[in-house]
Amino acid sequence: MVRIWLGDHLIAEYVAEPDRASRYQRVMTPKFTGLRITVDSAAAPNAASELPSEQLWPLTVQ
């Protein structure tokens, strides 16, 4: 997973297998000079996070 950051704000994210992610990082680095670009391993491409089983906020519909 390649992420491009503007300060603390995520402005772009790309998920691919390691070779393609590395290639993407090399291409994006000169285009986004001065911004932080991180490369992290992703659990699985396009995998949705599991939702919590408990209610996280009360429902207050009136």
Short mmCIF file of C-alpha atoms in Angstrom, two decimals:
data_model
loop_
_atom_site.label_atom_id
_atom_site.label_comp_id
_atom_site.label_asym_id
_atom_site.label_seq_id
_atom_site.Cartn_x
_atom_site.Cartn_y
_atom_site.Cartn_z
CA MET A 1 0.00 0.00 0.00
CA VAL A 2 1.44 3.34 -1.10
CA ARG A 3 0.14 6.48 0.59
CA ILE A 4 0.89 10.12 -0.20
CA TRP A 5 0.59 12.59 2.69
CA LEU A 6 0.23 16.36 2.85
CA GLY A 7 1.14 16.93 6.48
CA ASP A 8 -1.27 14.74 8.43
CA HIS A 9 -3.76 14.50 5.55
CA LEU A 10 -3.86 11.44 3.30
CA ILE A 11 -4.29 12.69 -0.26
CA ALA A 12 -3.72 9.50 -2.27
CA GLU A 13 -3.66 5.76 -1.65
CA TYR A 14 -2.72 2.93 -4.00
CA VAL A 15 -2.99 -0.77 -3.13
CA ALA A 16 -1.24 -3.37 -5.29
CA GLU A 17 1.15 -6.28 -5.13
CA PRO A 18 4.67 -5.29 -3.92
CA ASP A 19 6.32 -4.91 -7.35
CA ARG A 20 3.58 -2.63 -8.71
CA ALA A 21 3.43 -0.63 -5.48
CA SER A 22 7.19 -0.05 -5.65
CA ARG A 23 6.92 1.06 -9.27
CA TYR A 24 4.06 3.42 -8.37
CA GLN A 25 6.15 4.94 -5.58
CA ARG A 26 9.06 5.57 -7.97
CA VAL A 27 6.75 7.31 -10.46
CA MET A 28 4.93 9.41 -7.86
CA THR A 29 8.00 10.59 -5.90
CA PRO A 30 9.11 13.21 -8.49
CA LYS A 31 5.51 14.33 -9.05
CA PHE A 32 4.92 14.96 -5.34
CA THR A 33 8.28 16.47 -4.36
CA GLY A 34 8.26 17.56 -0.74
CA LEU A 35 5.36 15.34 0.32
CA ARG A 36 5.79 12.25 2.47
CA ILE A 37 5.22 8.97 0.62
CA THR A 38 4.90 5.81 2.69
CA VAL A 39 4.90 2.18 1.59
CA ASP A 40 3.27 -0.32 3.95
CA SER A 41 2.21 -3.90 3.57
CA ALA A 42 -1.54 -4.32 3.32
CA ALA A 43 -3.35 -7.34 4.73
CA ALA A 44 -5.07 -8.02 1.41
CA PRO A 45 -5.78 -5.75 -1.55
CA ASN A 46 -9.32 -4.32 -1.46
CA ALA A 47 -10.11 -6.15 1.78
CA ALA A 48 -12.81 -4.43 3.80
CA SER A 49 -12.26 -3.96 7.50
CA GLU A 50 -14.46 -6.05 9.73
CA LEU A 51 -17.14 -4.07 11.52
CA PRO A 52 -17.19 -4.15 15.33
CA SER A 53 -19.81 -6.41 16.91
CA GLU A 54 -20.86 -3.89 19.57
CA GLN A 55 -22.83 -0.69 19.11
CA LEU A 56 -20.43 2.25 19.22
CA TRP A 57 -22.98 5.05 19.76
CA PRO A 58 -26.53 5.28 21.03
CA LEU A 59 -29.32 5.72 18.53
CA THR A 60 -31.27 8.87 19.35
CA VAL A 61 -33.91 9.08 16.64
CA GLN A 62 -36.91 11.17 17.66
#
